[in-house]
């Protein structure tokens, strides 16, 4: 195989081409598209959305789905804001505790799925309601407004007036997840269980623990996204996370993830997030009703799944012809 | 015998709630030997394998490794003691590299030590060389052929220092040259002192490669660890079923004068068939032989309207037929297909016998407003269920609770009730014991005698030779040729293998 055809076969190549094309096209129509301010706005959206997408990606990797990503993110977000406002806990500690809450929520999901063998869809559907319910019980649907100045500064700050500070945790998460999934046995177990659970088990991998680990990481990442949203919008809204579900699946799928498990790509998922952000931006720049974003995202999922399917069947045909 | 056994199972009893699967079975394996483990379905073969590999723990009895008693609480324990197994279904992670698959077991010990892929590849190369397998260890397993995947699994077992290696139906999906290559490797492993256990339904292969044999029957030893020398295929069958093979022999049938029921001309399909031409006459049994992956089931499904025909013509009873859906095939052209995978494609397991047998004729029987009455369906299907001697307490019985043989009878019965003129039967004897198989063969012959045309798809050469009037050989989604069956195994098997390897470019080498 030549190096070039190797690149063609990677998951990130297709999305990258789309990103470059989209940037070129949008720039041609709208000169202010690549202004530092606009880039910053784009990166803000990408930073939060990437964490949401990673949270789902970890579960797609084991061949399951997590409907409670948004509920966990929302619960962590209001916990973070509430702990600072009501109890006056310093921001770093509140963030750490909120992350812990997310980790715990995911852990509970994972343990229930691993122990009972009930499908992740059903379990996370139930915990979606429970976590969201706890959120509403605590907030009584009222936002927390008392966000400390240092959190606001973090949410507004940027490096070189270009890269928002809240993109930094996302960057760390991306590198960390790549290392986990492709270099550490723990991550390999997650992909192995997703690829062929029975074979993984026969090779001595502890399937239950692996499933629990993936869900705990997913909860942790969702909580991280929730905290970043609070820092960005500077309010602890109880509704944070309500609209994450479609995006969380869209980005990994655009990035070529296989929903039956065993194959995900951090880079391609990130590019998936970028594509969604670019299209959202384009709709705004072209004065198209932003409410149409959902329609576009749904269409994108269908196109991406179609392309993945095509790639798969072509690969099989190719294999047979050699 | 002065060689001491490397592994022994003594008086193994295994009970499940309500069933005594093993009633005191023994087995002893010698180093440097290939040991056949035979038995019909339900004889306890797979239970014994599961006990030996640590999936189940025996209820009583001993496992001895080099004379010392061992106890396996999990598959991991068995592996650690050097008991390797290559299962019938592939147990590899498709997107992982060959090297990582081989070493997954070793990686499973730690969660956080980074994986060193360079070292992994290097170590994998050694095991691949041992098996003469010239593939890049960094290649994903999903890019390999089935035969290569199987060798990777053997490499995986070897890398774990397996002293005993169980191979469960290793040749089920291999071409004959791939199987021959596998046997060469197995013989070399044997000569290097490995103790191999070979489980197979293909008795010809067992006779060829094994030097010792254990036969199980109804959870007991029919024979325990005796040398293979002097035993032939018939002796093995006799030990397995407790008597000589009865019925099920080929007889000459002549349908040359009958009209052609199905004619395919230069057919190509959306799944990749090319230049498919063949015909089936009224009352004829045509065997469609080929290896797993040759495209036989896919061809059957294309005929049934499940896959699209892209060029060429299909004629049913002399008329050009455009079959675009399975409903068309059944109702308009009276074709039936008994799937090889009766559990997922052939039957609706949680439904009753009556519902399953009636599915294809519901449309025909439905009356006012499409209403359907049980009594109507019962009247239509009962004669066929009786004729096939389906053993069921009642027609309301859930099909999933019946034996494999009875399930197969129901999947045939439903097509008889539908009054098909051509029945395609895909791998009819998978998962059925020898007695039921002979019975099923008689049934298909009777069916053909009464005027129904039958296409039998099988990878089991003795079965095809016992059944078919004419054998069409497929390979790689093409027809390689056809031969009239004369019923003698040696001549026919050579003719068939000759056809499979007719085009040297297509002969695959693992």
CSV table of C-alpha atoms in Angstrom, one decimal, chain B residues 48-327:
chain,number,residue,atom,x,y,z
B,48,UNK,CA,-16.3,-31.5,27.1
B,49,UNK,CA,-14.4,-28.8,25.2
B,50,UNK,CA,-15.9,-26.2,27.5
B,51,UNK,CA,-14.8,-28.1,30.6
B,52,UNK,CA,-11.3,-28.6,29.2
B,53,UNK,CA,-10.9,-24.9,28.3
B,54,UNK,CA,-12.3,-23.6,31.6
B,55,UNK,CA,-15.7,-22.2,30.4
B,56,UNK,CA,-17.6,-24.7,32.5
B,57,UNK,CA,-16.4,-26.4,35.7
B,58,UNK,CA,-17.0,-30.2,35.8
B,59,UNK,CA,-19.5,-31.5,38.4
B,60,UNK,CA,-17.2,-34.3,39.2
B,61,UNK,CA,-14.1,-35.9,37.7
B,62,UNK,CA,-10.5,-34.9,37.3
B,63,UNK,CA,-8.4,-33.0,34.9
B,64,UNK,CA,-4.8,-33.9,34.9
B,65,UNK,CA,-2.0,-32.0,33.3
B,66,UNK,CA,1.3,-33.9,33.2
B,67,UNK,CA,-0.2,-36.2,35.9
B,68,UNK,CA,-1.0,-33.4,38.3
B,69,UNK,CA,-4.6,-32.4,39.0
B,70,UNK,CA,-5.6,-29.0,37.8
B,71,UNK,CA,-8.7,-27.0,38.2
B,72,UNK,CA,-9.9,-24.2,35.9
B,73,UNK,CA,-12.1,-21.5,37.2
B,74,UNK,CA,-12.0,-19.5,34.0
B,75,UNK,CA,-10.8,-19.6,30.5
B,76,UNK,CA,-7.9,-17.5,31.7
B,77,UNK,CA,-6.8,-20.3,34.1
B,78,UNK,CA,-6.9,-22.9,31.2
B,79,UNK,CA,-4.9,-20.6,29.0
B,80,UNK,CA,-2.3,-20.0,31.7
B,81,UNK,CA,-1.8,-23.8,32.0
B,82,UNK,CA,-1.2,-24.1,28.3
B,83,UNK,CA,-4.6,-25.2,27.0
B,84,UNK,CA,-5.2,-23.2,23.8
B,85,UNK,CA,-8.3,-23.3,21.7
B,86,UNK,CA,-9.3,-22.1,18.3
B,87,UNK,CA,-13.0,-21.8,18.2
B,88,UNK,CA,-15.2,-22.5,15.3
B,89,UNK,CA,-16.3,-18.9,15.1
B,90,UNK,CA,-13.6,-16.3,14.6
B,91,UNK,CA,-12.5,-14.7,17.8
B,92,UNK,CA,-10.4,-11.7,16.6
B,93,UNK,CA,-10.9,-8.0,16.9
B,94,UNK,CA,-11.4,-6.9,13.3
B,95,UNK,CA,-9.9,-3.5,13.4
B,96,UNK,CA,-6.9,-4.4,15.5
B,97,UNK,CA,-3.6,-5.4,13.9
B,98,UNK,CA,-2.5,-9.0,13.5
B,99,UNK,CA,0.2,-8.5,16.1
B,100,UNK,CA,-2.2,-6.9,18.7
B,101,UNK,CA,-4.7,-9.7,18.2
B,102,UNK,CA,-2.0,-12.3,18.8
B,103,UNK,CA,-0.9,-10.6,22.0
B,104,UNK,CA,-4.2,-9.4,23.3
B,105,UNK,CA,-4.0,-12.0,26.1
B,106,UNK,CA,-0.7,-10.7,27.4
B,107,UNK,CA,-2.0,-7.1,27.2
B,108,UNK,CA,-5.0,-8.0,29.2
B,109,UNK,CA,-2.9,-8.1,32.4
B,110,UNK,CA,-2.3,-4.4,32.7
B,111,UNK,CA,-4.5,-1.4,32.1
B,112,UNK,CA,-2.1,1.4,32.0
B,113,UNK,CA,1.3,0.3,30.7
B,114,UNK,CA,1.6,1.9,27.2
B,115,UNK,CA,1.5,-0.6,24.4
B,116,UNK,CA,4.8,-1.0,22.6
B,117,UNK,CA,3.8,-1.7,19.0
B,118,UNK,CA,7.3,-2.2,17.7
B,119,UNK,CA,7.9,-4.9,20.2
B,120,UNK,CA,4.5,-6.4,19.5
B,121,UNK,CA,5.1,-6.6,15.8
B,122,UNK,CA,8.5,-8.1,16.2
B,123,UNK,CA,7.3,-10.8,18.5
B,124,UNK,CA,4.3,-11.5,16.3
B,125,UNK,CA,6.5,-12.0,13.3
B,126,UNK,CA,8.2,-14.9,15.0
B,127,UNK,CA,4.9,-16.8,15.4
B,128,UNK,CA,3.7,-15.9,11.9
B,129,UNK,CA,7.0,-17.3,10.5
B,130,UNK,CA,6.4,-20.5,12.5
B,131,UNK,CA,3.2,-20.9,10.5
B,132,UNK,CA,4.7,-19.9,7.2
B,133,UNK,CA,2.3,-17.0,7.1
B,134,UNK,CA,3.7,-14.2,5.1
B,135,UNK,CA,1.7,-11.2,6.3
B,136,UNK,CA,2.6,-7.8,7.8
B,137,UNK,CA,1.9,-8.0,11.6
B,138,UNK,CA,0.8,-4.4,11.5
B,139,UNK,CA,-2.0,-5.1,9.1
B,140,UNK,CA,-5.6,-5.0,10.4
B,141,UNK,CA,-7.1,-8.5,10.8
B,142,UNK,CA,-10.2,-7.4,8.8
B,143,UNK,CA,-8.1,-7.2,5.7
B,144,UNK,CA,-7.2,-10.9,5.9
B,145,UNK,CA,-8.8,-13.9,4.3
B,146,UNK,CA,-10.7,-16.3,6.5
B,147,UNK,CA,-7.9,-18.9,6.3
B,148,UNK,CA,-5.4,-16.3,7.3
B,149,UNK,CA,-7.5,-15.2,10.2
B,150,UNK,CA,-7.6,-18.8,11.4
B,151,UNK,CA,-3.9,-19.1,11.2
B,152,UNK,CA,-3.6,-15.9,13.2
B,153,UNK,CA,-5.7,-17.5,15.9
B,154,UNK,CA,-3.4,-20.5,15.9
B,155,UNK,CA,-0.5,-18.2,16.2
B,156,UNK,CA,-2.2,-16.5,19.1
B,157,UNK,CA,-2.7,-19.9,20.8
B,158,UNK,CA,1.0,-20.8,20.1
B,159,UNK,CA,2.2,-17.5,21.5
B,160,UNK,CA,0.6,-18.5,24.8
B,161,UNK,CA,2.9,-21.5,25.0
B,162,UNK,CA,0.0,-23.8,24.5
B,163,UNK,CA,0.9,-27.4,25.0
B,164,UNK,CA,-2.5,-28.6,24.2
B,165,UNK,CA,-4.3,-27.0,21.3
B,166,UNK,CA,-8.0,-27.6,20.6
B,167,UNK,CA,-9.3,-26.9,17.1
B,168,UNK,CA,-13.0,-26.8,16.8
B,169,UNK,CA,-14.2,-27.4,13.2
B,170,UNK,CA,-11.1,-25.6,11.8
B,171,UNK,CA,-11.8,-26.4,8.2
B,172,UNK,CA,-15.5,-25.4,8.1
B,173,UNK,CA,-14.8,-22.3,6.0
B,174,UNK,CA,-11.6,-23.2,4.2
B,175,UNK,CA,-11.0,-24.2,0.6
B,176,UNK,CA,-9.4,-27.5,0.1
B,177,UNK,CA,-6.0,-26.1,-0.6
B,178,UNK,CA,-6.2,-23.9,2.4
B,179,UNK,CA,-7.2,-27.0,4.4
B,180,UNK,CA,-4.3,-28.9,3.0
B,181,UNK,CA,-2.0,-26.0,4.0
B,182,UNK,CA,-3.5,-26.1,7.5
B,183,UNK,CA,-2.9,-29.8,7.8
B,184,UNK,CA,0.8,-29.4,6.8
B,185,UNK,CA,1.2,-26.9,9.6
B,186,UNK,CA,-0.7,-29.1,12.1
B,187,UNK,CA,1.5,-32.0,11.2
B,188,UNK,CA,4.6,-29.9,11.8
B,189,UNK,CA,3.3,-28.7,15.1
B,190,UNK,CA,2.6,-32.3,16.0
B,191,UNK,CA,6.1,-33.4,15.0
B,192,UNK,CA,7.5,-30.7,17.3
B,193,UNK,CA,5.7,-32.3,20.2
B,194,UNK,CA,2.4,-30.4,20.4
B,195,UNK,CA,-0.7,-32.2,21.4
B,196,UNK,CA,-3.6,-31.3,19.1
B,197,UNK,CA,-7.3,-32.0,19.4
B,198,UNK,CA,-9.2,-32.0,16.2
B,199,UNK,CA,-13.0,-31.6,16.2
B,200,UNK,CA,-14.7,-32.0,12.9
B,201,UNK,CA,-17.8,-33.3,11.2
B,202,UNK,CA,-15.8,-34.1,8.1
B,203,UNK,CA,-14.8,-37.7,8.7
B,204,UNK,CA,-12.6,-37.9,5.6
B,205,UNK,CA,-10.4,-35.2,7.1
B,206,UNK,CA,-10.4,-36.9,10.5
B,207,UNK,CA,-9.2,-40.1,9.0
B,208,UNK,CA,-6.5,-38.2,7.0
B,209,UNK,CA,-4.9,-36.2,9.8
B,210,UNK,CA,-5.7,-37.8,13.2
B,211,UNK,CA,-3.7,-40.6,14.8
B,212,UNK,CA,-5.9,-41.2,17.8
B,213,UNK,CA,-9.6,-40.9,18.4
B,214,UNK,CA,-12.2,-40.4,21.1
B,215,UNK,CA,-15.9,-40.8,20.3
B,216,UNK,CA,-18.7,-39.6,22.5
B,217,UNK,CA,-22.3,-40.8,22.3
B,218,UNK,CA,-25.1,-39.5,24.5
B,219,UNK,CA,-22.7,-38.1,27.1
B,220,UNK,CA,-20.6,-41.3,27.3
B,221,UNK,CA,-17.4,-42.6,25.8
B,222,UNK,CA,-18.3,-44.7,22.8
B,223,UNK,CA,-14.6,-45.2,22.4
B,224,UNK,CA,-11.8,-43.7,24.5
B,225,UNK,CA,-8.5,-42.5,23.2
B,226,UNK,CA,-7.6,-45.4,20.9
B,227,UNK,CA,-5.3,-45.3,17.9
B,228,UNK,CA,-6.8,-44.4,14.6
B,229,UNK,CA,-4.9,-47.1,12.7
B,230,UNK,CA,-7.3,-49.6,11.1
B,231,UNK,CA,-10.4,-47.4,11.5
B,232,UNK,CA,-12.2,-46.2,8.4
B,233,UNK,CA,-15.0,-43.7,7.9
B,234,UNK,CA,-17.7,-46.4,8.4
B,235,UNK,CA,-16.2,-47.5,11.7
B,236,UNK,CA,-16.3,-44.0,13.0
B,237,UNK,CA,-19.9,-43.5,12.0
B,238,UNK,CA,-20.8,-46.7,13.6
B,239,UNK,CA,-19.2,-45.6,16.9
B,240,UNK,CA,-20.9,-42.2,16.7
B,241,UNK,CA,-24.4,-43.4,16.1
B,242,UNK,CA,-24.2,-46.9,17.6
B,243,UNK,CA,-25.0,-48.7,14.4
B,244,UNK,CA,-24.1,-48.6,10.7
B,245,UNK,CA,-25.2,-45.7,8.6
B,246,UNK,CA,-28.6,-46.6,7.3
B,247,UNK,CA,-30.5,-45.4,4.2
B,248,UNK,CA,-29.3,-42.2,2.8
B,249,UNK,CA,-27.6,-43.8,-0.1
B,250,UNK,CA,-27.5,-42.5,-3.6
B,251,UNK,CA,-29.7,-43.9,-6.2
B,252,UNK,CA,-29.8,-43.2,-9.9
B,253,UNK,CA,-32.7,-41.0,-10.9
B,254,UNK,CA,-33.3,-39.8,-14.4
B,255,UNK,CA,-35.1,-36.6,-15.2
B,256,UNK,CA,-33.5,-35.8,-18.6
B,257,UNK,CA,-36.8,-36.0,-20.3
B,258,UNK,CA,-38.6,-33.7,-17.9
B,259,UNK,CA,-39.3,-30.0,-18.7
B,260,UNK,CA,-36.9,-27.4,-17.4
B,261,UNK,CA,-38.3,-25.6,-14.3
B,262,UNK,CA,-35.6,-23.0,-13.7
B,263,UNK,CA,-33.2,-21.7,-16.3
B,264,UNK,CA,-30.6,-19.1,-15.6
B,265,UNK,CA,-28.8,-17.5,-18.5
B,266,UNK,CA,-25.6,-15.4,-18.1
B,267,UNK,CA,-26.9,-14.0,-14.9
B,268,UNK,CA,-25.1,-11.2,-13.1
B,269,UNK,CA,-26.2,-9.9,-9.7
B,270,UNK,CA,-25.7,-6.8,-7.6
B,271,UNK,CA,-23.8,-8.9,-5.1
B,272,UNK,CA,-21.1,-9.8,-7.6
B,273,UNK,CA,-22.2,-13.0,-9.5
B,274,UNK,CA,-21.0,-13.2,-13.1
B,275,UNK,CA,-21.9,-15.4,-16.1
B,276,UNK,CA,-24.2,-17.7,-14.1
B,277,UNK,CA,-25.9,-20.2,-16.4
B,278,UNK,CA,-27.6,-23.4,-15.1
B,279,UNK,CA,-30.9,-25.2,-15.2
B,280,UNK,CA,-33.0,-27.5,-13.1
B,281,UNK,CA,-35.5,-29.9,-14.4
B,282,UNK,CA,-38.8,-31.0,-12.9
B,283,UNK,CA,-38.2,-33.6,-10.2
B,284,UNK,CA,-34.4,-33.2,-10.4
B,285,UNK,CA,-32.1,-32.7,-7.5
B,286,UNK,CA,-29.3,-30.4,-8.4
B,287,UNK,CA,-26.4,-30.1,-5.9
B,288,UNK,CA,-24.8,-26.7,-5.7
B,289,UNK,CA,-21.3,-27.3,-4.3
B,290,UNK,CA,-18.8,-24.7,-3.3
B,291,UNK,CA,-16.9,-23.6,-0.3
B,292,UNK,CA,-18.2,-21.1,2.2
B,293,UNK,CA,-18.1,-17.7,0.5
B,294,UNK,CA,-18.4,-19.1,-3.0
B,295,UNK,CA,-21.7,-17.1,-3.4
B,296,UNK,CA,-24.1,-20.0,-3.4
B,297,UNK,CA,-26.5,-18.7,-0.7
B,298,UNK,CA,-26.3,-15.3,-2.3
B,299,UNK,CA,-27.2,-16.9,-5.7
B,300,UNK,CA,-30.2,-18.6,-4.1
B,301,UNK,CA,-31.3,-15.3,-2.6
B,302,UNK,CA,-30.9,-13.5,-5.9
B,303,UNK,CA,-33.2,-16.1,-7.5
B,304,UNK,CA,-35.6,-15.5,-4.7
B,305,UNK,CA,-35.6,-11.8,-5.5
B,306,UNK,CA,-33.7,-10.8,-2.4
B,307,UNK,CA,-30.7,-9.4,-4.4
B,308,UNK,CA,-31.1,-7.6,-7.7
B,309,UNK,CA,-30.3,-9.3,-11.0
B,310,UNK,CA,-28.3,-6.9,-13.0
B,311,UNK,CA,-28.1,-8.7,-16.3
B,312,UNK,CA,-29.0,-12.0,-17.9
B,313,UNK,CA,-32.4,-13.8,-17.7
B,314,UNK,CA,-34.2,-16.1,-15.3
B,315,UNK,CA,-36.8,-18.4,-16.8
B,316,UNK,CA,-39.3,-20.2,-14.6
B,317,UNK,CA,-41.2,-23.1,-16.3
B,318,UNK,CA,-40.2,-21.7,-19.7
B,319,UNK,CA,-41.4,-18.1,-19.1
B,320,UNK,CA,-39.1,-15.2,-18.6
B,321,UNK,CA,-39.4,-14.2,-15.0
B,322,UNK,CA,-38.7,-10.8,-13.4
B,323,UNK,CA,-38.5,-11.6,-9.8
B,324,UNK,CA,-38.2,-8.4,-7.9
B,325,UNK,CA,-39.3,-9.4,-4.4
B,326,UNK,CA,-39.4,-12.5,-2.3
B,327,UNK,CA,-43.2,-12.3,-2.2
